[in-house]
Short mmCIF file of C-alpha atoms in Angstrom, two decimals:
data_model
loop_
_atom_site.label_atom_id
_atom_site.label_comp_id
_atom_site.label_asym_id
_atom_site.label_seq_id
_atom_site.Cartn_x
_atom_site.Cartn_y
_atom_site.Cartn_z
CA MET A 1 78.39 142.47 105.36
CA SER A 2 79.72 139.62 107.47
CA THR A 3 82.70 137.85 105.97
CA THR A 4 84.73 134.78 106.57
CA PHE A 5 88.03 133.84 105.02
CA THR A 6 88.89 131.20 102.48
CA ILE A 7 92.31 130.36 101.16
CA ASP A 8 93.47 131.53 97.74
CA THR A 9 94.39 128.29 96.02
CA ALA A 10 95.86 130.10 93.02
CA THR A 11 99.18 130.28 94.90
CA SER A 12 101.01 127.97 97.25
CA ARG A 13 100.59 130.41 100.12
CA ALA A 14 97.65 130.79 102.47
CA ASN A 15 96.39 134.16 101.33
CA PRO A 16 92.93 134.76 102.83
CA THR A 17 90.32 136.35 100.60
CA PRO A 18 86.95 137.60 101.85
CA ALA A 19 83.83 135.67 100.83
CA PRO A 20 80.19 136.44 101.59
CA MET A 21 78.97 134.73 104.75
CA LYS A 22 76.47 132.10 103.60
CA ARG A 23 77.08 129.59 106.33
CA LEU A 24 74.29 127.31 107.46
CA THR A 25 73.18 127.63 111.07
CA VAL A 26 72.50 125.20 113.89
CA PRO A 27 68.74 126.00 113.83
CA ALA A 28 68.73 125.26 110.10
CA ILE A 29 70.31 121.87 110.78
CA ARG A 30 67.86 121.09 113.56
CA ALA A 31 64.96 121.95 111.23
CA ARG A 32 66.06 119.21 108.83
CA LYS A 33 64.49 116.48 110.96
CA GLY A 34 63.05 113.95 108.53
CA THR A 35 59.49 112.74 108.30
CA ILE A 36 60.37 109.40 109.91
CA GLY A 37 60.75 111.26 113.20
CA GLY A 38 57.82 113.61 112.72
CA GLY A 39 59.73 116.45 111.06
CA LYS A 40 59.14 118.26 107.78
CA GLY A 41 61.64 116.19 105.87
CA GLY A 42 63.94 117.45 103.16
CA ASP A 43 67.20 116.07 101.85
CA PRO A 44 69.23 113.99 104.30
CA LEU A 45 72.02 115.85 106.04
CA VAL A 46 75.54 115.31 104.71
CA MET A 47 78.52 115.41 107.08
CA LEU A 48 82.18 114.51 106.64
CA THR A 49 85.15 114.86 108.92
CA ALA A 50 87.73 117.51 108.07
CA TYR A 51 90.99 118.39 109.79
CA THR A 52 92.75 120.73 107.34
CA VAL A 53 92.08 123.89 105.39
CA ARG A 54 92.35 122.19 102.01
CA ASN A 55 89.99 119.35 102.86
CA ALA A 56 87.53 121.87 104.27
CA GLN A 57 87.64 123.79 101.01
CA LEU A 58 87.00 120.67 98.96
CA PHE A 59 84.22 119.25 101.14
CA ASP A 60 82.45 122.48 102.05
CA PRO A 61 80.33 122.92 98.87
CA HIS A 62 78.95 119.39 99.23
CA CYS A 63 78.34 119.15 102.98
CA ASP A 64 75.84 120.58 105.44
CA MET A 65 78.23 119.97 108.33
CA LEU A 66 81.96 119.44 108.74
CA LEU A 67 83.02 117.52 111.82
CA VAL A 68 86.46 118.16 113.26
CA GLY A 69 86.53 114.70 114.76
CA ASP A 70 88.83 113.45 117.48
CA SER A 71 89.47 110.67 114.96
CA LEU A 72 92.28 113.02 113.92
CA GLY A 73 94.25 111.31 116.69
CA GLN A 74 94.43 108.18 114.54
CA VAL A 75 94.12 109.70 111.06
CA ILE A 76 96.58 112.59 111.46
CA TYR A 77 98.77 111.67 114.43
CA GLY A 78 98.90 107.87 114.26
CA LEU A 79 97.66 107.40 117.82
CA PRO A 80 96.19 104.04 118.85
CA SER A 81 92.81 105.55 119.80
CA THR A 82 91.08 108.88 120.32
CA VAL A 83 91.80 108.85 124.06
CA PRO A 84 95.14 110.78 123.93
CA VAL A 85 93.72 113.66 121.86
CA THR A 86 93.97 117.09 123.54
CA LEU A 87 91.97 120.30 123.49
CA ASP A 88 94.88 122.08 121.82
CA MET A 89 94.89 119.55 118.98
CA MET A 90 91.17 120.04 118.44
CA ALA A 91 91.49 123.82 118.58
CA ALA A 92 94.30 123.95 116.02
CA HIS A 93 92.53 121.76 113.49
CA GLY A 94 89.13 123.30 114.20
CA ALA A 95 90.44 126.77 113.40
CA ALA A 96 91.90 125.50 110.13
CA VAL A 97 88.59 123.95 109.08
CA VAL A 98 86.64 127.10 109.90
CA ARG A 99 89.11 129.16 107.84
CA GLY A 100 88.73 126.79 104.93
CA SER A 101 84.92 126.80 104.81
CA TYR A 102 82.08 129.25 104.47
CA HIS A 103 78.96 127.13 103.89
CA ALA A 104 78.91 124.16 106.25
CA VAL A 105 78.26 124.23 109.98
CA VAL A 106 81.53 123.30 111.68
CA ILE A 107 81.28 121.08 114.77
CA ILE A 108 84.24 120.10 116.97
CA ASP A 109 84.61 116.97 119.05
CA MET A 110 85.22 117.44 122.74
CA PRO A 111 88.22 115.19 123.48
CA PHE A 112 88.27 112.58 126.20
CA GLY A 113 88.76 114.07 129.66
CA SER A 114 87.63 117.57 128.69
CA TYR A 115 83.97 117.32 129.71
CA GLU A 116 83.12 114.23 131.74
CA ALA A 117 84.06 115.51 135.21
CA SER A 118 81.31 118.13 135.50
CA PRO A 119 79.06 120.42 133.47
CA GLU A 120 81.23 123.33 134.55
CA LYS A 121 84.37 121.64 133.23
CA ALA A 122 82.55 120.88 129.99
CA PHE A 123 81.52 124.51 129.62
CA GLU A 124 85.10 125.69 130.15
CA SER A 125 86.39 123.29 127.51
CA ALA A 126 83.62 124.02 125.01
CA ALA A 127 83.98 127.78 125.42
CA PHE A 128 87.72 127.44 124.79
CA LEU A 129 87.12 125.50 121.57
CA LEU A 130 84.51 127.91 120.23
CA LYS A 131 86.61 130.97 121.09
CA GLN A 132 89.74 129.50 119.51
CA THR A 133 88.10 128.30 116.32
CA GLY A 134 84.89 130.14 115.51
CA ALA A 135 83.08 126.81 115.16
CA ALA A 136 79.31 126.62 115.66
CA GLY A 137 79.11 123.86 118.25
CA VAL A 138 80.66 120.87 119.93
CA LYS A 139 80.05 117.13 119.96
CA LEU A 140 80.34 114.91 123.01
CA GLU A 141 79.87 111.21 123.61
CA GLY A 142 77.66 109.53 126.18
CA GLY A 143 74.08 108.93 127.15
CA VAL A 144 71.95 109.35 130.25
CA ALA A 145 74.93 110.26 132.43
CA MET A 146 75.86 113.15 130.11
CA ALA A 147 72.35 114.56 129.72
CA PRO A 148 72.79 117.13 132.54
CA THR A 149 75.96 118.35 130.82
CA VAL A 150 74.20 118.67 127.46
CA ARG A 151 71.44 120.68 129.15
CA PHE A 152 73.98 122.86 131.00
CA LEU A 153 75.81 123.73 127.79
CA SER A 154 72.69 124.21 125.69
CA GLU A 155 71.14 126.57 128.21
CA ARG A 156 74.32 128.65 128.16
CA GLY A 157 74.50 129.17 124.43
CA ILE A 158 76.68 126.27 123.33
CA PRO A 159 75.06 124.04 120.68
CA VAL A 160 75.70 120.36 121.37
CA MET A 161 75.64 117.36 119.07
CA GLY A 162 75.27 114.07 120.93
CA HIS A 163 76.87 110.72 120.13
CA VAL A 164 75.55 107.32 121.26
CA GLY A 165 75.98 103.66 120.39
CA LEU A 166 79.59 102.81 119.65
CA THR A 167 81.43 105.62 121.44
CA PRO A 168 85.15 105.44 120.55
CA GLN A 169 86.31 107.38 123.62
CA ALA A 170 84.93 104.52 125.73
CA VAL A 171 86.83 101.85 123.80
CA ASN A 172 88.55 100.64 126.96
CA THR A 173 85.21 100.07 128.64
CA LEU A 174 83.51 98.63 125.57
CA GLY A 175 86.41 96.28 124.87
CA GLY A 176 86.68 97.12 121.19
CA TYR A 177 84.97 98.66 118.20
CA GLY A 178 82.35 96.00 117.48
CA ALA A 179 78.73 96.81 116.71
CA ARG A 180 76.58 97.62 119.71
CA GLY A 181 73.03 96.65 120.58
CA ARG A 182 73.09 92.95 119.85
CA THR A 183 71.39 92.15 123.15
CA ALA A 184 67.98 93.41 124.19
CA ALA A 185 69.39 95.10 127.27
CA GLU A 186 72.08 96.96 125.35
CA ALA A 187 69.62 97.98 122.63
CA GLU A 188 67.26 99.38 125.24
CA LYS A 189 70.10 101.32 126.86
CA ILE A 190 71.23 102.87 123.57
CA VAL A 191 67.72 104.09 122.80
CA ALA A 192 67.35 105.46 126.34
CA ASP A 193 70.72 107.21 126.03
CA GLY A 194 69.78 108.85 122.75
CA VAL A 195 66.39 110.00 124.01
CA ALA A 196 67.98 111.48 127.14
CA ILE A 197 70.55 113.44 125.14
CA ALA A 198 67.94 114.72 122.69
CA GLU A 199 65.56 115.77 125.45
CA ALA A 200 68.44 117.57 127.19
CA GLY A 201 68.71 119.90 124.20
CA ALA A 202 71.09 118.35 121.66
CA PHE A 203 70.47 119.81 118.20
CA ALA A 204 71.53 116.57 116.48
CA LEU A 205 72.54 113.05 117.46
CA VAL A 206 75.19 110.80 115.95
CA ILE A 207 74.31 107.09 116.11
CA GLU A 208 77.38 104.94 115.50
CA GLY A 209 77.92 101.25 115.00
CA VAL A 210 74.57 99.83 116.07
CA VAL A 211 72.28 97.15 114.63
CA GLU A 212 69.89 98.87 112.25
CA PRO A 213 66.58 98.54 114.15
CA ILE A 214 68.06 100.58 117.02
CA ALA A 215 68.94 103.43 114.67
CA ILE A 216 65.47 103.42 113.14
CA ALA A 217 63.72 103.29 116.52
CA LEU A 218 65.86 106.11 117.91
CA THR A 219 65.33 108.24 114.81
CA GLN A 220 61.58 107.85 115.30
CA LYS A 221 61.75 108.74 119.00
CA VAL A 222 63.83 111.92 119.01
CA ALA A 223 62.88 115.38 117.78
CA CYS A 224 66.40 116.27 116.62
CA PRO A 225 68.03 114.93 113.44
CA THR A 226 69.99 111.71 113.71
CA ILE A 227 73.28 111.26 111.86
CA GLY A 228 74.17 107.68 111.10
CA ILE A 229 77.57 106.06 110.84
CA GLY A 230 77.21 102.32 110.66
CA ALA A 231 73.52 102.73 111.57
CA SER A 232 70.80 103.03 108.90
CA ALA A 233 69.90 104.90 105.73
CA GLU A 234 66.70 105.83 107.61
CA CYS A 235 68.69 108.25 109.79
CA ASP A 236 68.25 111.94 109.00
CA GLY A 237 71.81 112.17 107.70
CA GLN A 238 75.12 110.36 107.39
CA VAL A 239 78.74 110.96 108.37
CA LEU A 240 81.99 109.19 107.49
CA VAL A 241 85.63 109.80 108.26
CA ALA A 242 86.71 111.42 105.02
CA GLU A 243 89.99 109.55 104.75
CA ASP A 244 88.13 106.25 105.00
CA MET A 245 85.62 107.33 102.37
CA LEU A 246 88.42 108.42 100.04
CA GLY A 247 90.28 105.12 100.31
CA LEU A 248 93.39 106.41 102.05
CA PHE A 249 93.48 103.45 104.42
CA GLU A 250 93.50 99.77 103.53
CA ARG A 251 91.62 98.66 106.65
CA THR A 252 88.28 100.26 107.41
CA ALA A 253 85.14 99.40 109.35
CA ARG A 254 82.36 97.37 107.74
CA PHE A 255 80.15 100.45 107.48
CA VAL A 256 82.62 102.39 105.31
CA LYS A 257 82.08 102.66 101.58
CA LYS A 258 85.21 103.64 99.68
CA TYR A 259 84.35 106.15 96.97
CA ASP A 260 87.90 106.32 95.63
CA ASP A 261 91.34 104.76 96.01
CA LEU A 262 93.35 107.86 96.81
CA GLY A 263 95.81 105.78 98.79
CA GLY A 264 96.69 103.78 95.70
CA ARG A 265 96.76 106.82 93.44
CA ILE A 266 98.96 108.83 95.82
CA SER A 267 101.38 105.93 96.14
CA ALA A 268 101.54 105.58 92.36
CA ALA A 269 102.18 109.30 91.91
CA ALA A 270 104.98 109.21 94.50
CA ALA A 271 106.54 106.20 92.75
CA THR A 272 106.48 108.00 89.39
CA TYR A 273 108.03 111.11 90.95
CA ALA A 274 110.76 109.05 92.60
CA ALA A 275 111.55 107.27 89.33
CA GLU A 276 111.83 110.55 87.42
CA VAL A 277 114.10 112.11 90.04
CA ARG A 278 116.41 109.09 89.97
CA ALA A 279 116.41 109.12 86.15
CA ARG A 280 117.13 112.89 86.17
CA THR A 281 114.09 113.50 83.96
CA PHE A 282 112.61 115.74 86.64
CA PRO A 283 112.87 118.67 86.73
CA GLY A 284 112.48 119.19 83.01
CA ALA A 285 112.63 122.29 80.87
CA GLU A 286 109.13 123.32 82.00
CA GLN A 287 110.13 123.33 85.67
CA ILE A 288 113.42 125.25 85.59
CA TYR A 289 114.26 128.91 85.12
CA ALA A 290 116.34 129.58 81.99
CA PRO A 291 118.59 132.64 81.87
CA LYS A 292 117.30 135.64 79.95
CA ASP A 293 118.85 136.26 76.54
#
């Protein structure tokens, strides 16, 4: 029987233990196209970002897909944008997420500069990521211009998730992270970009930061599932950066809903720990090793 490895959380060490392979597949994700776009429907797809083994373990039972996003550049490394992120960064975190999951389809972002030059360059980068991590597919940003690359990868056995609308890797060209599609010309371009990527063979399409009618129109036009982030509840699924959703950052985009205040709770726990250390009440009798009688 095929196995993957999860981490034994009963100890502080990463001891892998075999678990039955029950992972969803890319075709299963593609088949979840909702009725709004002419599909068979079903529950909307759930996706969160994950960058570590432990987060993968916690999110995996609840998600259909885990995205190892290049947002790790900002979330994990404190970089000003996703532009400086490297293939090696993505490979290291992607491997950790695959090790920490067994149910969700794991998708890895192709970082800026790793795929734009040519389809051949994109294949080299994507093959490296899949070999290093065991992930199921890659995600790349861009529209009509990237359609030949999506087709090239798809025809050579690499599943591709597209990404249109607000594309963070193009922040320098876009001039910021504001919502896209507020003019008729831009709205028309976003829809054309999404259709081109879908027709090139993408198995799913992220639509980010657009005015809602664009997301609905694009969801209706493409045969693959759409995954919204700052788009519409009418998309075939949703994704958020997990740390935003968990409330680890004070400042988040308009489209983020905070489901917890982990930032506040972690800070409070650290403050309590610090106070107990300074008062010499930690460690207590329960945390020290007494000599044997």
